[in-house]
PDB file of C-alpha atoms in Angstrom:
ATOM      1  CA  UNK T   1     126.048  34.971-175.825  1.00 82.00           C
ATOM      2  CA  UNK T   2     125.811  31.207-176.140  1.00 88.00           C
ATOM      3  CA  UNK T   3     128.045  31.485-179.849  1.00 89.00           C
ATOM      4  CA  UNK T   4     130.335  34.022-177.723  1.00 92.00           C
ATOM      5  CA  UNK T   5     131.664  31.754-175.087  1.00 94.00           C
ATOM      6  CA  UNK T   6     131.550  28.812-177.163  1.00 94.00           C
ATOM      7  CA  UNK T   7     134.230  30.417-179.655  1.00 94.00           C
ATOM      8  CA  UNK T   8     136.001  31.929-176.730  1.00 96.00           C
ATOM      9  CA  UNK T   9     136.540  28.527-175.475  1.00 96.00           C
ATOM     10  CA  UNK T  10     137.761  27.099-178.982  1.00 94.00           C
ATOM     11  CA  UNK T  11     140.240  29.816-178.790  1.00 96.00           C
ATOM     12  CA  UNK T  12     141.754  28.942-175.866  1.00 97.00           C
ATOM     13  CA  UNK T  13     141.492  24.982-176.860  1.00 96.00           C
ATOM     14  CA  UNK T  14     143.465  25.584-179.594  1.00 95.00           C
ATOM     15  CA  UNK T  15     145.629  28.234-177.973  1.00 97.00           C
ATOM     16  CA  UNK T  16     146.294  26.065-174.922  1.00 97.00           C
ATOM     17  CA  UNK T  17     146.887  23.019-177.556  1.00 97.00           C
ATOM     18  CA  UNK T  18     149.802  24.970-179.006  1.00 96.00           C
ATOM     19  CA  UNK T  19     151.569  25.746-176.055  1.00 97.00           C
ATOM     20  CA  UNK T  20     151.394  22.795-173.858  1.00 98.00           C
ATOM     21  CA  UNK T  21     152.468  20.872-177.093  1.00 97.00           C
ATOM     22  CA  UNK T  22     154.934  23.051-177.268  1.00 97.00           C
ATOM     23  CA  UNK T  23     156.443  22.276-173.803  1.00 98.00           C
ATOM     24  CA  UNK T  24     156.168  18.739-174.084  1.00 97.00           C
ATOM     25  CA  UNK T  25     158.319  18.698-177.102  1.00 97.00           C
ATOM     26  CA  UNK T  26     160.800  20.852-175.230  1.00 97.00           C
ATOM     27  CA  UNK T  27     160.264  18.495-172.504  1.00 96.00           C
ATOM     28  CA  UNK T  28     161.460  15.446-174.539  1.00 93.00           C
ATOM     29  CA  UNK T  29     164.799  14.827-173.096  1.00 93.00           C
ATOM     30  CA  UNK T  30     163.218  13.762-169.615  1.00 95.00           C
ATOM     31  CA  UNK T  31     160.842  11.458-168.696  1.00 94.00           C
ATOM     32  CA  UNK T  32     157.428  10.454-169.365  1.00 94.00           C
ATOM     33  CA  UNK T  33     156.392  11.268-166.123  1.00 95.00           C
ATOM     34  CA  UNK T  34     157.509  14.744-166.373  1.00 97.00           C
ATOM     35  CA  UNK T  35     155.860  14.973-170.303  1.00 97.00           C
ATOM     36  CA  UNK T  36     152.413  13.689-168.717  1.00 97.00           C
ATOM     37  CA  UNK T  37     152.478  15.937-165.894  1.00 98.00           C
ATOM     38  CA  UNK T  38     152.633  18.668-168.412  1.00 98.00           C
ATOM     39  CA  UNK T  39     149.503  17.108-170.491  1.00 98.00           C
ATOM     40  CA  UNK T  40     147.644  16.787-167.138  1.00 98.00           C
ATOM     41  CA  UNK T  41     148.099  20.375-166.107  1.00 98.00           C
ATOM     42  CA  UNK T  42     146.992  21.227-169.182  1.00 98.00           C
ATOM     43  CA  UNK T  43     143.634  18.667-168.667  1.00 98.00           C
ATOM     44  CA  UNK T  44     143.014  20.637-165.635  1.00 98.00           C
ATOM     45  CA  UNK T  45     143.260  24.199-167.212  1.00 98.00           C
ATOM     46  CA  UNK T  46     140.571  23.015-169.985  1.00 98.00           C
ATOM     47  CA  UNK T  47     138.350  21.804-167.238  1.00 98.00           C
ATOM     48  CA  UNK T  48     138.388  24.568-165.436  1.00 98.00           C
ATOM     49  CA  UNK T  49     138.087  26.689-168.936  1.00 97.00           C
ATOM     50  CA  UNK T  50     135.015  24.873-170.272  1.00 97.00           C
ATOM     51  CA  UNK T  51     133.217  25.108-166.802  1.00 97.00           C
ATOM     52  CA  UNK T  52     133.483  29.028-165.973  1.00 96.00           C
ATOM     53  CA  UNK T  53     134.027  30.036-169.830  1.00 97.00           C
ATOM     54  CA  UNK T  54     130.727  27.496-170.902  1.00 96.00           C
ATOM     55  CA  UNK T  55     129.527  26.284-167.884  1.00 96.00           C
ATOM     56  CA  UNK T  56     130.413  22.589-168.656  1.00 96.00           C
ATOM     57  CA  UNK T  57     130.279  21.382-165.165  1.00 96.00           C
ATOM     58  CA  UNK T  58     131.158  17.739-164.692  1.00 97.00           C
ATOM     59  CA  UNK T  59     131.467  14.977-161.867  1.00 97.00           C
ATOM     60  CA  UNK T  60     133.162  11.618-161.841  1.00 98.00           C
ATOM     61  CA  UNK T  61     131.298   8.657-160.434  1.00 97.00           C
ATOM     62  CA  UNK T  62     132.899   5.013-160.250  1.00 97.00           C
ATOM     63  CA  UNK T  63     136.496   6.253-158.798  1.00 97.00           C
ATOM     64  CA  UNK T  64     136.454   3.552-156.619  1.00 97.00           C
ATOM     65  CA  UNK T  65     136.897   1.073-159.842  1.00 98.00           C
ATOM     66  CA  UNK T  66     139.993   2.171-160.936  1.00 98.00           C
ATOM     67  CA  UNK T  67     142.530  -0.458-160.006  1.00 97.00           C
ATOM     68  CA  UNK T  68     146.044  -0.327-157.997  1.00 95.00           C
ATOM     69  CA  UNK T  69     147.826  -1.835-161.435  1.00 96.00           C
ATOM     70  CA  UNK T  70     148.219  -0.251-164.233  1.00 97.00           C
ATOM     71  CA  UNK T  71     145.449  -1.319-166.949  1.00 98.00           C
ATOM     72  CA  UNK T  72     143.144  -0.861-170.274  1.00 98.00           C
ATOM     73  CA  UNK T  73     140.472   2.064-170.703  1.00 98.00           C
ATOM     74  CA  UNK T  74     137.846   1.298-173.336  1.00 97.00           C
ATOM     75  CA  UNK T  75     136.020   5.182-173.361  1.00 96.00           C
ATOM     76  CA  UNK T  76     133.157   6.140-175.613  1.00 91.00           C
ATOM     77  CA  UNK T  77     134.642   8.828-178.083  1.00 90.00           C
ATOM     78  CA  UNK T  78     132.067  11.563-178.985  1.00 90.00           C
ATOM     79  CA  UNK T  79     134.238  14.923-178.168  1.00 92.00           C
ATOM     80  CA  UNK T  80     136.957  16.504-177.376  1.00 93.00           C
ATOM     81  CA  UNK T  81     136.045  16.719-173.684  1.00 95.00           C
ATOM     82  CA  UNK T  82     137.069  13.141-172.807  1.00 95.00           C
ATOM     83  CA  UNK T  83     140.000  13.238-174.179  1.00 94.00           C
ATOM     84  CA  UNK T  84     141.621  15.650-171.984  1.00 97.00           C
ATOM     85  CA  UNK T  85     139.390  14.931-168.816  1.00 97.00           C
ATOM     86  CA  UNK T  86     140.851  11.820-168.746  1.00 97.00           C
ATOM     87  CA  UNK T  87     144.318  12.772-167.969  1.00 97.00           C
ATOM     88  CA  UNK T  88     143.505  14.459-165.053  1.00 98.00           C
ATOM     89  CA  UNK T  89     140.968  11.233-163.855  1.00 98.00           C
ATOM     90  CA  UNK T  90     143.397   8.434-164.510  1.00 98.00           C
ATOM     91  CA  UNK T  91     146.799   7.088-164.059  1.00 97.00           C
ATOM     92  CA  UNK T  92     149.538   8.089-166.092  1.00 97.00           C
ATOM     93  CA  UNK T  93     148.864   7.260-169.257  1.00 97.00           C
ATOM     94  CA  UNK T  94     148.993   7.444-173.275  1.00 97.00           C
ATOM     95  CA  UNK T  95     146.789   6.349-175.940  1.00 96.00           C
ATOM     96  CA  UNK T  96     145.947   3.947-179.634  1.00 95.00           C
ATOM     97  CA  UNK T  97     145.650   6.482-181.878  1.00 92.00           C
ATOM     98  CA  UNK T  98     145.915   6.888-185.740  1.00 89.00           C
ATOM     99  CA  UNK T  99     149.246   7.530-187.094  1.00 90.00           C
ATOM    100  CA  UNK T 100     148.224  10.069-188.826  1.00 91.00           C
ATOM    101  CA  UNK T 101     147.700  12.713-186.221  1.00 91.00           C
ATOM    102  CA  UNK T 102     151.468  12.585-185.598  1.00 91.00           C
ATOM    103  CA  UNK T 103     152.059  14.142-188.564  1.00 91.00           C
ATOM    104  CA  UNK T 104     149.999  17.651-187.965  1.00 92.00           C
ATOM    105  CA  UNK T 105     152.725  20.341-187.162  1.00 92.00           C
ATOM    106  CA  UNK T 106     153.459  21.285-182.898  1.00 91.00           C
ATOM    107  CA  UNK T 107     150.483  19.256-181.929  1.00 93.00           C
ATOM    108  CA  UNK T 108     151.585  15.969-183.574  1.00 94.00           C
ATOM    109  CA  UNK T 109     154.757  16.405-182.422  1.00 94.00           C
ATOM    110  CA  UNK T 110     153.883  16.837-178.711  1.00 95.00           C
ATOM    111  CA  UNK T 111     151.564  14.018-178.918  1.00 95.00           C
ATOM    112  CA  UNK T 112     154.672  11.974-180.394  1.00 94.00           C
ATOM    113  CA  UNK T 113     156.404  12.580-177.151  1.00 95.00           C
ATOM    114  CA  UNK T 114     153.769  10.785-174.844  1.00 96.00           C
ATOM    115  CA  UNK T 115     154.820   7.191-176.271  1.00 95.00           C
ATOM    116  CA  UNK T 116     151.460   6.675-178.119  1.00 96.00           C
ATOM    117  CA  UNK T 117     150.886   3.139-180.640  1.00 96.00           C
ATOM    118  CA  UNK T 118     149.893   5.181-183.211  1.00 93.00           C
ATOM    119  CA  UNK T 119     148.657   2.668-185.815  1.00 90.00           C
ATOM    120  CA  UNK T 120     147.333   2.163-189.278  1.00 86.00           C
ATOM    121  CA  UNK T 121     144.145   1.944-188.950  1.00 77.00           C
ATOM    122  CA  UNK T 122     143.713  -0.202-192.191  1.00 76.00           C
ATOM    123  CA  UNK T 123     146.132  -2.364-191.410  1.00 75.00           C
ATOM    124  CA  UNK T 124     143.852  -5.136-189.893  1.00 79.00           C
ATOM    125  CA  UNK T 125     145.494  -8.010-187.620  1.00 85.00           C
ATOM    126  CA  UNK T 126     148.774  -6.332-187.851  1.00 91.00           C
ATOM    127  CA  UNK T 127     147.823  -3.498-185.989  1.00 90.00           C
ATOM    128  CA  UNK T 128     146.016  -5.761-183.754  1.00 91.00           C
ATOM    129  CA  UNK T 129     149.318  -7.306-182.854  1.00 94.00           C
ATOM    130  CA  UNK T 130     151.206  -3.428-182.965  1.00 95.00           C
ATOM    131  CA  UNK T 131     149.116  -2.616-180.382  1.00 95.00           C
ATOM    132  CA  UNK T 132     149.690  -5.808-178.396  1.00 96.00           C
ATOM    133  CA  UNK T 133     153.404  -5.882-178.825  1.00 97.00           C
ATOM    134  CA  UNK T 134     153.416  -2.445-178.188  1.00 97.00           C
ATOM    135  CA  UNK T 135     150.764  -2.070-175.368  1.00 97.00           C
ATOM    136  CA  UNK T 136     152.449  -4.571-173.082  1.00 97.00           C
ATOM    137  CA  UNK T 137     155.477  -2.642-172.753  1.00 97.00           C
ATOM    138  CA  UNK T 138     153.786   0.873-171.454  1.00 97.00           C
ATOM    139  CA  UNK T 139     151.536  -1.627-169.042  1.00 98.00           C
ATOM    140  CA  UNK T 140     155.110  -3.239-168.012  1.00 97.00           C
ATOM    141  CA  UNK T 141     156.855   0.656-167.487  1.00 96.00           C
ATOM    142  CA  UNK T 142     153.639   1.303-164.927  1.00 97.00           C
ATOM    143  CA  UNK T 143     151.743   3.725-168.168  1.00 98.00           C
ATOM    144  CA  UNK T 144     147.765   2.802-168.763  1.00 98.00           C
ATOM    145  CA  UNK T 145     146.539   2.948-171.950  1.00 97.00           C
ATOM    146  CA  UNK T 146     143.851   4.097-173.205  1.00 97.00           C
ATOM    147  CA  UNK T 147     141.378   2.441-176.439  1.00 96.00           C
ATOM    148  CA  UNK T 148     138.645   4.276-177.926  1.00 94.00           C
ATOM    149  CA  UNK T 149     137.171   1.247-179.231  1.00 92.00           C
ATOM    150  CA  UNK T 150     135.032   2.521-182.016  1.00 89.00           C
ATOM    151  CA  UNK T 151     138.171   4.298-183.446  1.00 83.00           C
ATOM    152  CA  UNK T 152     136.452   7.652-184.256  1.00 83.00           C
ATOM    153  CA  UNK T 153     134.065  10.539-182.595  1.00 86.00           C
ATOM    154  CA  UNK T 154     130.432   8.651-182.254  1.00 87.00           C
ATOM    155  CA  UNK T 155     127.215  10.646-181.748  1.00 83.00           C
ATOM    156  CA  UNK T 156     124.910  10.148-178.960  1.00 82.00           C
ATOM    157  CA  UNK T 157     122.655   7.349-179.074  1.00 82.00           C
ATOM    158  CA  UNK T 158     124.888   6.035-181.916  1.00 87.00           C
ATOM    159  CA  UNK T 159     127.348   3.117-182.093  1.00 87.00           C
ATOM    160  CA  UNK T 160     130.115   1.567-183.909  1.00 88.00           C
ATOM    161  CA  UNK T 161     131.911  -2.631-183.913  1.00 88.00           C
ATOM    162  CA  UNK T 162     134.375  -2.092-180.949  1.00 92.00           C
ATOM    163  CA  UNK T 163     137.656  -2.801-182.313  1.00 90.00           C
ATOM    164  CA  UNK T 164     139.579  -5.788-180.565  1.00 92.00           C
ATOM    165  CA  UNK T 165     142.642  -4.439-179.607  1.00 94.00           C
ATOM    166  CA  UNK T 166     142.058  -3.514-176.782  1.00 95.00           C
ATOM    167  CA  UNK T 167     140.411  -6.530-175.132  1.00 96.00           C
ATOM    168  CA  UNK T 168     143.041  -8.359-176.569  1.00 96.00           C
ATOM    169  CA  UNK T 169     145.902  -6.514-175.173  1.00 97.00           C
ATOM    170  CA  UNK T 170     144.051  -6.838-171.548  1.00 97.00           C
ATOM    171  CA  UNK T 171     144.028 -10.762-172.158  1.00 96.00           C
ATOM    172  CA  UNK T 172     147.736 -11.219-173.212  1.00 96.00           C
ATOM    173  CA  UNK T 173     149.105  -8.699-170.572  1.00 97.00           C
ATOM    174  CA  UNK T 174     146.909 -10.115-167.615  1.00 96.00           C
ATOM    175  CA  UNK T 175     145.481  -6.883-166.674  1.00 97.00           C
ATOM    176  CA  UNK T 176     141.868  -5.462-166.292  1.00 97.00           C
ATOM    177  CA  UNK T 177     139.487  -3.215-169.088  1.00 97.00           C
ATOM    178  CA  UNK T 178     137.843  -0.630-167.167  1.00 98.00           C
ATOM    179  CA  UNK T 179     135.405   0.773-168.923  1.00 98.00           C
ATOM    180  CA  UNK T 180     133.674   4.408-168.916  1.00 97.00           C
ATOM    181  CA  UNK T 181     130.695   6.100-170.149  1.00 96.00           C
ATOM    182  CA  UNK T 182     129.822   9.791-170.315  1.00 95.00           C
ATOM    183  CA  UNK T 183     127.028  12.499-171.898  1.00 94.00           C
ATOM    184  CA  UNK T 184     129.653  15.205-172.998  1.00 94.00           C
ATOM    185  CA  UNK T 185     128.447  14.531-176.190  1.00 92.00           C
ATOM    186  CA  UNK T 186     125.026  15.518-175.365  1.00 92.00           C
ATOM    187  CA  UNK T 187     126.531  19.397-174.903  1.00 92.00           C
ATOM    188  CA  UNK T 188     129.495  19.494-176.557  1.00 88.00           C
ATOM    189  CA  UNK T 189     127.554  18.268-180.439  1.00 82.00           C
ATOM    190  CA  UNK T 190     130.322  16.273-182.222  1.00 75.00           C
ATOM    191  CA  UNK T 191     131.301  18.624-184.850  1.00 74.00           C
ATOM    192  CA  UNK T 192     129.859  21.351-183.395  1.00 76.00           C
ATOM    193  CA  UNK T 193     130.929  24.916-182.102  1.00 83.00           C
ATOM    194  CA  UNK T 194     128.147  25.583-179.426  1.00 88.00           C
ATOM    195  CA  UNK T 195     129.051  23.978-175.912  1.00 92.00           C
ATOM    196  CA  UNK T 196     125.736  24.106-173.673  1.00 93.00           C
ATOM    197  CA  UNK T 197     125.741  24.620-170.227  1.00 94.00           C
ATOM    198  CA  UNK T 198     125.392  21.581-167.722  1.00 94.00           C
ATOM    199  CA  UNK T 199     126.638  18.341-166.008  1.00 95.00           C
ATOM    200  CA  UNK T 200     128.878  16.374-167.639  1.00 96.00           C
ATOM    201  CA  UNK T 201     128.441  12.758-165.691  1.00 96.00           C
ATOM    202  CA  UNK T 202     131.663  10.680-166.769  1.00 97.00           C
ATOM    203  CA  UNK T 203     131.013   7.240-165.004  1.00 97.00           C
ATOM    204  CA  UNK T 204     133.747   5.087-164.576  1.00 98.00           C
ATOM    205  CA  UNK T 205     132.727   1.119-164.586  1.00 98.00           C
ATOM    206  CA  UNK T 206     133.651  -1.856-163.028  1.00 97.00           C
ATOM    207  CA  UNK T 207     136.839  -3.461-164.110  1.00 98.00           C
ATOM    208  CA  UNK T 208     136.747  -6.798-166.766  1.00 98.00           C
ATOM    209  CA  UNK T 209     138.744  -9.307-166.406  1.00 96.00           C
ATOM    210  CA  UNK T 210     139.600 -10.057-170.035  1.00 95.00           C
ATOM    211  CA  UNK T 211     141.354 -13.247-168.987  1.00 92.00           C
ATOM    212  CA  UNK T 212     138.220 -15.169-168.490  1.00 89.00           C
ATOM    213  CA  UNK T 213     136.389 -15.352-171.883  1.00 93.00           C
ATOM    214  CA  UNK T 214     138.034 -14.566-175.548  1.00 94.00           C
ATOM    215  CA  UNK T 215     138.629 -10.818-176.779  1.00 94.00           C
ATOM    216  CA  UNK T 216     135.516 -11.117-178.994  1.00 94.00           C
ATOM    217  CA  UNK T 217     133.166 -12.068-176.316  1.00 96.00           C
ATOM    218  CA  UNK T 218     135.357  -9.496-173.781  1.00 95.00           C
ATOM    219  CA  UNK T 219     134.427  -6.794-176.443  1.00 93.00           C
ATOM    220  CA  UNK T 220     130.648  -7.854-175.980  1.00 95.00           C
ATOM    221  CA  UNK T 221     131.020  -7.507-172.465  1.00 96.00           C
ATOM    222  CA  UNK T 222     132.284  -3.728-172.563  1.00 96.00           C
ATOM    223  CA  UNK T 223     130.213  -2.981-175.148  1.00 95.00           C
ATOM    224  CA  UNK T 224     126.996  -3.837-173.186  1.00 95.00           C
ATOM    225  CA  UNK T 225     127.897  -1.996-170.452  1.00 97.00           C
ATOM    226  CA  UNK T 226     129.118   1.061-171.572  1.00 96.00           C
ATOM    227  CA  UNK T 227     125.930   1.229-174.254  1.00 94.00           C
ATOM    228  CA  UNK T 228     123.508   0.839-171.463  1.00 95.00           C
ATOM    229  CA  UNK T 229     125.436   3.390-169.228  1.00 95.00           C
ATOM    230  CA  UNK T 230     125.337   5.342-171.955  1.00 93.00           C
ATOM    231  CA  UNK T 231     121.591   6.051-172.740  1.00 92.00           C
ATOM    232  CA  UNK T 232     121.228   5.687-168.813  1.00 93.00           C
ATOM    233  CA  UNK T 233     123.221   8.798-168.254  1.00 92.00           C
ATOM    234  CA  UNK T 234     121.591  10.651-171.398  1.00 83.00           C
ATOM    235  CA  UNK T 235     118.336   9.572-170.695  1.00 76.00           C
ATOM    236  CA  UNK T 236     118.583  11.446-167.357  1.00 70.00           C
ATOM    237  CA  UNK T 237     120.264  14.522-168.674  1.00 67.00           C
ATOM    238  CA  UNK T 238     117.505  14.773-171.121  1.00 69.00           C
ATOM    239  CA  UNK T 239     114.601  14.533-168.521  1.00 63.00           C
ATOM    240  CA  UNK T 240     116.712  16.644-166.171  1.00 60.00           C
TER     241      UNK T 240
END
């Protein structure tokens, strides 16, 4: 039953992909606002599908840490799940990703419309400043932006060198790095197809002001935290 609603929920993931990609594109001739509200919508619909299809519940802890202005989300990447939960928890918003998932066909194309720095990843310091130069216009037009700092999906209890962009961008446009932790990774296997029932905790930390040490030791700083968050939150789910 377990294999059941697991696939049924990948089929409407990648059904639900298709169309609200779909709408977005068709979308493209108004504002960002409008495109996100679409994206967000469809957050919501694959919250509510993983929790009554799979029985992925989830809660939020740390809303009070989200600042008034517009800033710089370092989130631990280990599934899908975060990546559309946190439309519907944040600000307006878009996202450093790698240029290459603009290409795929409908889906890339949606995602091209939500004013993403999508960036060579092997393109060392110059991507650095892309997503600088880049990054401090959507801060500047009120859009958050969002860094998954190891670049790629991470499995529990693993960990990758945080990239710098992020921390840097936070330092040259004067604004905060909030930083977030979460176990979806501990039900939702990276790679896998079988989504096990429980609570999702996706903690949201306190903000970092990235103007008072270097991007480096900023990184550190992030780092630490969500690490530590990280085991704290599976640790419980595991002895839960």
């Amino acid at each position: 039953m377990l294999l059941i609603r697991s696939l049924l929920f990948q089929f409407y993931f990648f059904a639900s992909v298709a169309i609200a990609s779909s709408t977005i594109v068709l979308c493209w001739p108004f504002s960002h606002q409008v495109r996100f509200a679409v994206a967000r919508a469809w957050g919501k619909s694959m919250l509510f599908a993983g929790r009554w299809i799979c029985g992925l519940k989830y809660v939020v802890e740390g809303e009070e840490n989200i600042p008034q202005q517009p800033s710089v989300i370092l989130i631990k990447h280990s599934t899908v799940f975060e990546t559309y939960a946190q439309l519907v928890f944040f600000p307006i918003q878009t996202w450093v990703l790698k240029r290459e998932l603009k290409w795929i066909p409908i889906f890339g194309w949606g995602l091209a419309a939500m004013k993403p720095i999508a960036i060579n990843r092997g393109a060392g310091h110059s991507a650095v400043m892309q997503v600088i130069e880049q990054g401090k216009m959507r801060l500047a037009e009120g859009i958050w932006l969002t860094v998954f700092p190891e670049g790629t999906r991470v499995a529990p209890g693993k960990t990758k060198k945080y990239g710098v962009s992020g921390a840097a961008l936070a330092r040259e446009a004067g604004v905060k790095i909030v930083p977030v932790a979460h176990n979806a990774g501990d039900l939702w296997p990276r790679r896998g197809i079988i989504k096990k029932p429980g609570l999702i905790r996706f903690v949201i930390g306190p903000p970092i002001d990235a103007s008072a040490q270097t991007p480096k030791e900023t990184n550190l700083i992030a780092q630490a935290w969500i690490e530590s968050k990280m085991r704290e939150i599976s640790d419980g789910y595991r002895q839960g």
